[in-house]
PDB file of C-alpha atoms in Angstrom:
ATOM      1  CA  PRO I   1      13.470 134.708  55.786  1.00  0.00           C
ATOM      2  CA  ARG I   2      13.998 133.397  59.292  1.00  0.00           C
ATOM      3  CA  VAL I   3      17.267 133.549  61.194  1.00  0.00           C
ATOM      4  CA  PRO I   4      17.504 130.409  63.366  1.00  0.00           C
ATOM      5  CA  GLY I   5      17.043 131.235  67.033  1.00  0.00           C
ATOM      6  CA  PHE I   6      15.350 134.584  66.420  1.00  0.00           C
ATOM      7  CA  TYR I   7      11.787 135.632  65.652  1.00  0.00           C
ATOM      8  CA  ALA I   8      11.141 138.793  63.688  1.00  0.00           C
ATOM      9  CA  PRO I   9       7.562 139.491  62.630  1.00  0.00           C
ATOM     10  CA  PRO I  10       7.197 139.685  58.824  1.00  0.00           C
ATOM     11  CA  TRP I  11       6.792 143.474  58.971  1.00  0.00           C
ATOM     12  CA  GLN I  12      10.295 143.749  60.502  1.00  0.00           C
ATOM     13  CA  VAL I  13      12.048 141.664  57.846  1.00  0.00           C
ATOM     14  CA  VAL I  14      13.947 143.920  55.439  1.00  0.00           C
ATOM     15  CA  PRO I  15      14.569 142.872  51.823  1.00  0.00           C
ATOM     16  CA  LEU I  16      18.259 142.440  51.043  1.00  0.00           C
ATOM     17  CA  GLU I  17      18.397 145.350  48.564  1.00  0.00           C
ATOM     18  CA  THR I  18      16.860 147.659  51.198  1.00  0.00           C
ATOM     19  CA  ALA I  19      19.484 146.522  53.698  1.00  0.00           C
ATOM     20  CA  PHE I  20      22.238 147.568  51.281  1.00  0.00           C
ATOM     21  CA  VAL I  21      20.646 150.997  50.855  1.00  0.00           C
ATOM     22  CA  ALA I  22      20.336 151.316  54.636  1.00  0.00           C
ATOM     23  CA  GLU I  23      23.984 150.287  55.055  1.00  0.00           C
ATOM     24  CA  ALA I  24      25.090 152.871  52.477  1.00  0.00           C
ATOM     25  CA  TYR I  25      22.973 155.501  54.232  1.00  0.00           C
ATOM     26  CA  ALA I  26      24.514 154.566  57.593  1.00  0.00           C
ATOM     27  CA  LEU I  27      28.003 154.869  56.102  1.00  0.00           C
ATOM     28  CA  THR I  28      27.078 158.322  54.809  1.00  0.00           C
ATOM     29  CA  ILE I  29      25.927 159.342  58.284  1.00  0.00           C
ATOM     30  CA  ILE I  30      29.108 157.981  59.867  1.00  0.00           C
ATOM     31  CA  SER I  31      31.214 159.752  57.247  1.00  0.00           C
ATOM     32  CA  ALA I  32      29.331 162.990  57.833  1.00  0.00           C
ATOM     33  CA  ALA I  33      30.319 162.784  61.506  1.00  0.00           C
ATOM     34  CA  SER I  34      33.915 163.454  60.510  1.00  0.00           C
ATOM     35  CA  LEU I  35      32.924 166.876  59.120  1.00  0.00           C
ATOM     36  CA  PRO I  36      33.659 169.882  61.373  1.00  0.00           C
ATOM     37  CA  GLY I  37      30.738 170.714  63.651  1.00  0.00           C
ATOM     38  CA  VAL I  38      28.762 167.505  62.872  1.00  0.00           C
ATOM     39  CA  GLN I  39      27.966 165.234  65.806  1.00  0.00           C
ATOM     40  CA  PRO I  40      27.655 161.458  65.213  1.00  0.00           C
ATOM     41  CA  LEU I  41      24.210 159.950  65.747  1.00  0.00           C
ATOM     42  CA  ALA I  42      23.799 157.675  68.759  1.00  0.00           C
ATOM     43  CA  TYR I  43      22.479 154.163  68.198  1.00  0.00           C
ATOM     44  CA  GLN I  44      18.757 153.976  68.905  1.00  0.00           C
ATOM     45  CA  PRO I  45      17.526 150.384  69.318  1.00  0.00           C
ATOM     46  CA  ALA I  46      14.244 149.541  67.609  1.00  0.00           C
ATOM     47  CA  ALA I  47      11.203 149.533  69.851  1.00  0.00           C
ATOM     48  CA  HIS I  48      10.748 145.783  69.269  1.00  0.00           C
ATOM     49  CA  GLU I  49      14.086 144.062  68.797  1.00  0.00           C
ATOM     50  CA  PRO I  50      13.742 140.486  67.520  1.00  0.00           C
ATOM     51  CA  LYS I  51      13.430 138.066  70.414  1.00  0.00           C
ATOM     52  CA  THR I  52      15.179 134.737  70.799  1.00  0.00           C
ATOM     53  CA  ASP I  53      13.101 131.581  70.648  1.00  0.00           C
ATOM     54  CA  THR I  54      13.823 131.017  74.346  1.00  0.00           C
ATOM     55  CA  GLU I  55      12.388 134.425  75.265  1.00  0.00           C
ATOM     56  CA  LEU I  56       9.323 133.769  73.142  1.00  0.00           C
ATOM     57  CA  GLU I  57       8.854 130.305  74.675  1.00  0.00           C
ATOM     58  CA  LYS I  58       8.816 131.912  78.127  1.00  0.00           C
ATOM     59  CA  GLN I  59       6.242 134.477  76.976  1.00  0.00           C
ATOM     60  CA  VAL I  60       4.046 131.844  75.327  1.00  0.00           C
ATOM     61  CA  SER I  61       4.313 129.693  78.453  1.00  0.00           C
ATOM     62  CA  ALA I  62       3.362 132.706  80.605  1.00  0.00           C
ATOM     63  CA  ILE I  63       0.173 133.091  78.563  1.00  0.00           C
ATOM     64  CA  LEU I  64      -0.651 129.366  78.675  1.00  0.00           C
ATOM     65  CA  ARG I  65       0.613 128.731  82.221  1.00  0.00           C
ATOM     66  CA  GLY I  66      -0.817 125.526  83.636  1.00  0.00           C
ATOM     67  CA  ARG I  67      -3.136 124.931  80.681  1.00  0.00           C
ATOM     68  CA  PRO I  68      -3.029 121.844  78.421  1.00  0.00           C
ATOM     69  CA  LEU I  69      -1.219 123.773  75.655  1.00  0.00           C
ATOM     70  CA  ASP I  70       1.546 125.036  78.003  1.00  0.00           C
ATOM     71  CA  PRO I  71       3.840 122.018  77.352  1.00  0.00           C
ATOM     72  CA  TYR I  72       3.605 122.890  73.637  1.00  0.00           C
ATOM     73  CA  SER I  73       5.051 126.406  74.062  1.00  0.00           C
ATOM     74  CA  ALA I  74       8.344 125.561  72.314  1.00  0.00           C
ATOM     75  CA  GLU I  75       6.475 123.894  69.466  1.00  0.00           C
ATOM     76  CA  ILE I  76       4.159 126.906  69.083  1.00  0.00           C
ATOM     77  CA  VAL I  77       7.205 129.175  68.772  1.00  0.00           C
ATOM     78  CA  ALA I  78       8.934 126.874  66.272  1.00  0.00           C
ATOM     79  CA  VAL I  79       5.860 126.372  64.072  1.00  0.00           C
ATOM     80  CA  ALA I  80       4.967 130.071  64.215  1.00  0.00           C
ATOM     81  CA  GLY I  81       8.509 130.817  63.036  1.00  0.00           C
ATOM     82  CA  GLU I  82       8.132 128.398  60.122  1.00  0.00           C
ATOM     83  CA  TYR I  83       4.971 130.184  59.002  1.00  0.00           C
ATOM     84  CA  GLY I  84       6.083 133.729  59.902  1.00  0.00           C
ATOM     85  CA  VAL I  85       3.284 134.383  62.382  1.00  0.00           C
ATOM     86  CA  ASP I  86       3.312 135.705  65.943  1.00  0.00           C
ATOM     87  CA  PRO I  87       3.443 132.854  68.496  1.00  0.00           C
ATOM     88  CA  LEU I  88       2.029 135.143  71.181  1.00  0.00           C
ATOM     89  CA  LEU I  89      -1.046 135.668  69.026  1.00  0.00           C
ATOM     90  CA  ILE I  90      -1.466 131.895  68.659  1.00  0.00           C
ATOM     91  CA  ALA I  91      -1.240 131.482  72.453  1.00  0.00           C
ATOM     92  CA  SER I  92      -3.570 134.381  73.216  1.00  0.00           C
ATOM     93  CA  ILE I  93      -6.234 133.166  70.785  1.00  0.00           C
ATOM     94  CA  ALA I  94      -6.015 129.738  72.445  1.00  0.00           C
ATOM     95  CA  ILE I  95      -6.689 131.310  75.846  1.00  0.00           C
ATOM     96  CA  TRP I  96      -9.731 133.267  74.707  1.00  0.00           C
ATOM     97  CA  GLU I  97     -11.194 130.617  72.425  1.00  0.00           C
ATOM     98  CA  ARG I  98     -10.690 127.359  74.319  1.00  0.00           C
ATOM     99  CA  GLY I  99      -9.064 128.166  77.671  1.00  0.00           C
ATOM    100  CA  GLY I 100      -5.577 127.294  76.441  1.00  0.00           C
ATOM    101  CA  GLY I 101      -6.729 123.835  75.413  1.00  0.00           C
ATOM    102  CA  GLU I 102      -8.886 123.082  78.475  1.00  0.00           C
ATOM    103  CA  HIS I 103     -12.014 123.112  76.310  1.00  0.00           C
ATOM    104  CA  ALA I 104     -10.409 121.918  73.076  1.00  0.00           C
ATOM    105  CA  CYS I 105     -12.598 120.079  70.630  1.00  0.00           C
ATOM    106  CA  GLY I 106     -10.609 117.302  68.985  1.00  0.00           C
ATOM    107  CA  PHE I 107      -7.277 118.944  69.939  1.00  0.00           C
ATOM    108  CA  ASN I 108      -8.456 122.203  68.339  1.00  0.00           C
ATOM    109  CA  GLY I 109      -7.532 124.641  71.095  1.00  0.00           C
ATOM    110  CA  TRP I 110      -8.269 127.744  69.008  1.00  0.00           C
ATOM    111  CA  GLY I 111     -11.880 127.331  67.904  1.00  0.00           C
ATOM    112  CA  LEU I 112     -10.625 127.092  64.314  1.00  0.00           C
ATOM    113  CA  GLY I 113     -13.571 126.500  61.970  1.00  0.00           C
ATOM    114  CA  SER I 114     -15.832 126.624  65.027  1.00  0.00           C
ATOM    115  CA  CYS I 115     -14.533 123.092  65.700  1.00  0.00           C
ATOM    116  CA  GLY I 116     -16.707 121.775  62.879  1.00  0.00           C
ATOM    117  CA  PRO I 117     -16.010 118.777  60.646  1.00  0.00           C
ATOM    118  CA  GLY I 118     -12.464 118.868  59.298  1.00  0.00           C
ATOM    119  CA  TYR I 119     -11.262 121.058  62.177  1.00  0.00           C
ATOM    120  CA  GLN I 120     -10.651 118.373  64.774  1.00  0.00           C
ATOM    121  CA  TYR I 121      -7.153 116.942  65.051  1.00  0.00           C
ATOM    122  CA  ALA I 122      -5.476 113.819  66.379  1.00  0.00           C
ATOM    123  CA  THR I 123      -2.965 115.836  68.464  1.00  0.00           C
ATOM    124  CA  PHE I 124      -2.320 119.396  69.636  1.00  0.00           C
ATOM    125  CA  SER I 125       0.702 119.374  67.320  1.00  0.00           C
ATOM    126  CA  GLU I 126      -1.617 118.990  64.314  1.00  0.00           C
ATOM    127  CA  GLY I 127      -3.760 121.818  65.671  1.00  0.00           C
ATOM    128  CA  ILE I 128      -0.728 124.089  66.106  1.00  0.00           C
ATOM    129  CA  HIS I 129       0.246 123.557  62.475  1.00  0.00           C
ATOM    130  CA  ALA I 130      -3.333 124.166  61.318  1.00  0.00           C
ATOM    131  CA  VAL I 131      -3.708 127.451  63.192  1.00  0.00           C
ATOM    132  CA  ALA I 132      -0.278 128.734  62.100  1.00  0.00           C
ATOM    133  CA  GLU I 133      -1.031 127.823  58.485  1.00  0.00           C
ATOM    134  CA  THR I 134      -4.379 129.625  58.727  1.00  0.00           C
ATOM    135  CA  LEU I 135      -2.804 132.786  60.142  1.00  0.00           C
ATOM    136  CA  ALA I 136      -0.193 132.763  57.346  1.00  0.00           C
ATOM    137  CA  ALA I 137      -2.802 132.342  54.594  1.00  0.00           C
ATOM    138  CA  PRO I 138      -4.506 135.074  52.548  1.00  0.00           C
ATOM    139  CA  GLY I 139      -7.185 136.696  54.633  1.00  0.00           C
ATOM    140  CA  TYR I 140      -4.912 136.868  57.691  1.00  0.00           C
ATOM    141  CA  ALA I 141      -1.398 137.335  56.271  1.00  0.00           C
ATOM    142  CA  GLY I 142      -0.229 140.928  56.492  1.00  0.00           C
ATOM    143  CA  LEU I 143      -2.864 142.003  59.025  1.00  0.00           C
ATOM    144  CA  ASP I 144      -1.842 143.490  62.360  1.00  0.00           C
ATOM    145  CA  ALA I 145      -2.707 141.589  65.543  1.00  0.00           C
ATOM    146  CA  ARG I 146      -5.913 143.594  66.167  1.00  0.00           C
ATOM    147  CA  ALA I 147      -7.257 142.886  62.680  1.00  0.00           C
ATOM    148  CA  VAL I 148      -6.308 139.195  62.972  1.00  0.00           C
ATOM    149  CA  ALA I 149      -8.209 138.904  66.265  1.00  0.00           C
ATOM    150  CA  CYS I 150     -11.251 140.673  64.803  1.00  0.00           C
ATOM    151  CA  ARG I 151     -11.275 138.482  61.704  1.00  0.00           C
ATOM    152  CA  TRP I 152     -10.767 135.369  63.861  1.00  0.00           C
ATOM    153  CA  VAL I 153     -13.837 136.046  65.970  1.00  0.00           C
ATOM    154  CA  SER I 154     -16.127 137.716  63.437  1.00  0.00           C
ATOM    155  CA  GLY I 155     -14.773 137.208  59.932  1.00  0.00           C
ATOM    156  CA  ASP I 156     -14.331 140.987  59.650  1.00  0.00           C
ATOM    157  CA  ALA I 157     -10.830 142.476  59.931  1.00  0.00           C
ATOM    158  CA  ALA I 158     -12.320 145.959  60.360  1.00  0.00           C
ATOM    159  CA  CYS I 159     -13.633 145.162  63.874  1.00  0.00           C
ATOM    160  CA  GLY I 160     -17.111 146.267  62.863  1.00  0.00           C
ATOM    161  CA  THR I 161     -18.924 144.993  65.947  1.00  0.00           C
ATOM    162  CA  GLU I 162     -18.558 145.676  69.636  1.00  0.00           C
ATOM    163  CA  HIS I 163     -18.061 141.939  70.197  1.00  0.00           C
ATOM    164  CA  ALA I 164     -15.103 141.868  67.763  1.00  0.00           C
ATOM    165  CA  ARG I 165     -13.555 145.014  69.259  1.00  0.00           C
ATOM    166  CA  ALA I 166     -13.843 143.641  72.811  1.00  0.00           C
ATOM    167  CA  TYR I 167     -12.376 140.276  71.768  1.00  0.00           C
ATOM    168  CA  ALA I 168      -9.464 141.964  69.995  1.00  0.00           C
ATOM    169  CA  GLU I 169      -8.800 144.082  73.074  1.00  0.00           C
ATOM    170  CA  ARG I 170      -8.691 140.959  75.285  1.00  0.00           C
ATOM    171  CA  VAL I 171      -6.320 139.181  72.886  1.00  0.00           C
ATOM    172  CA  LEU I 172      -4.006 142.213  72.664  1.00  0.00           C
ATOM    173  CA  THR I 173      -4.069 142.784  76.427  1.00  0.00           C
ATOM    174  CA  THR I 174      -3.074 139.152  76.996  1.00  0.00           C
ATOM    175  CA  ILE I 175      -0.154 139.528  74.574  1.00  0.00           C
ATOM    176  CA  GLY I 176       0.844 142.874  76.088  1.00  0.00           C
ATOM    177  CA  GLU I 177       1.015 141.461  79.595  1.00  0.00           C
ATOM    178  CA  THR I 178       3.940 139.235  78.530  1.00  0.00           C
ATOM    179  CA  ARG I 179       6.020 141.864  76.705  1.00  0.00           C
TER     180      ARG I 179
END
């Protein structure tokens, strides 16, 4: 489930029943702190706290800066949130596949379907929805960013070729430069 205004990758979303167990566990820890000789635990923020849509828009825009897809940064974040996919991955793939839309084929700025028949769109907005839907579908859903990039370029999530490994590294480096 998505909390409006925040993006949390699907692997960070906790089922409600797990949250209750975690809350009960936290209460046990807090209660234990009242025992003689027991020190309370300090809050340790998660390595990747959920980001606001505004922060993500800035990061997506930083990846797409000055490219035809840059004005669509807010839409990329919103659509990615609807589908539960990483908007930075959508932006990074666009950079490495079609120069952020500079070399789009029929408003397909991601090389989806190798820009073949049925993969050309009337607007970038249609393309954004198509790529987000693809990344949320079986075959991509549940994969980490490296595996998604490998499958995107080669059809193989295991990164079995040097070409796929190098592509995945470029995509991840592009994402990492904005975090």
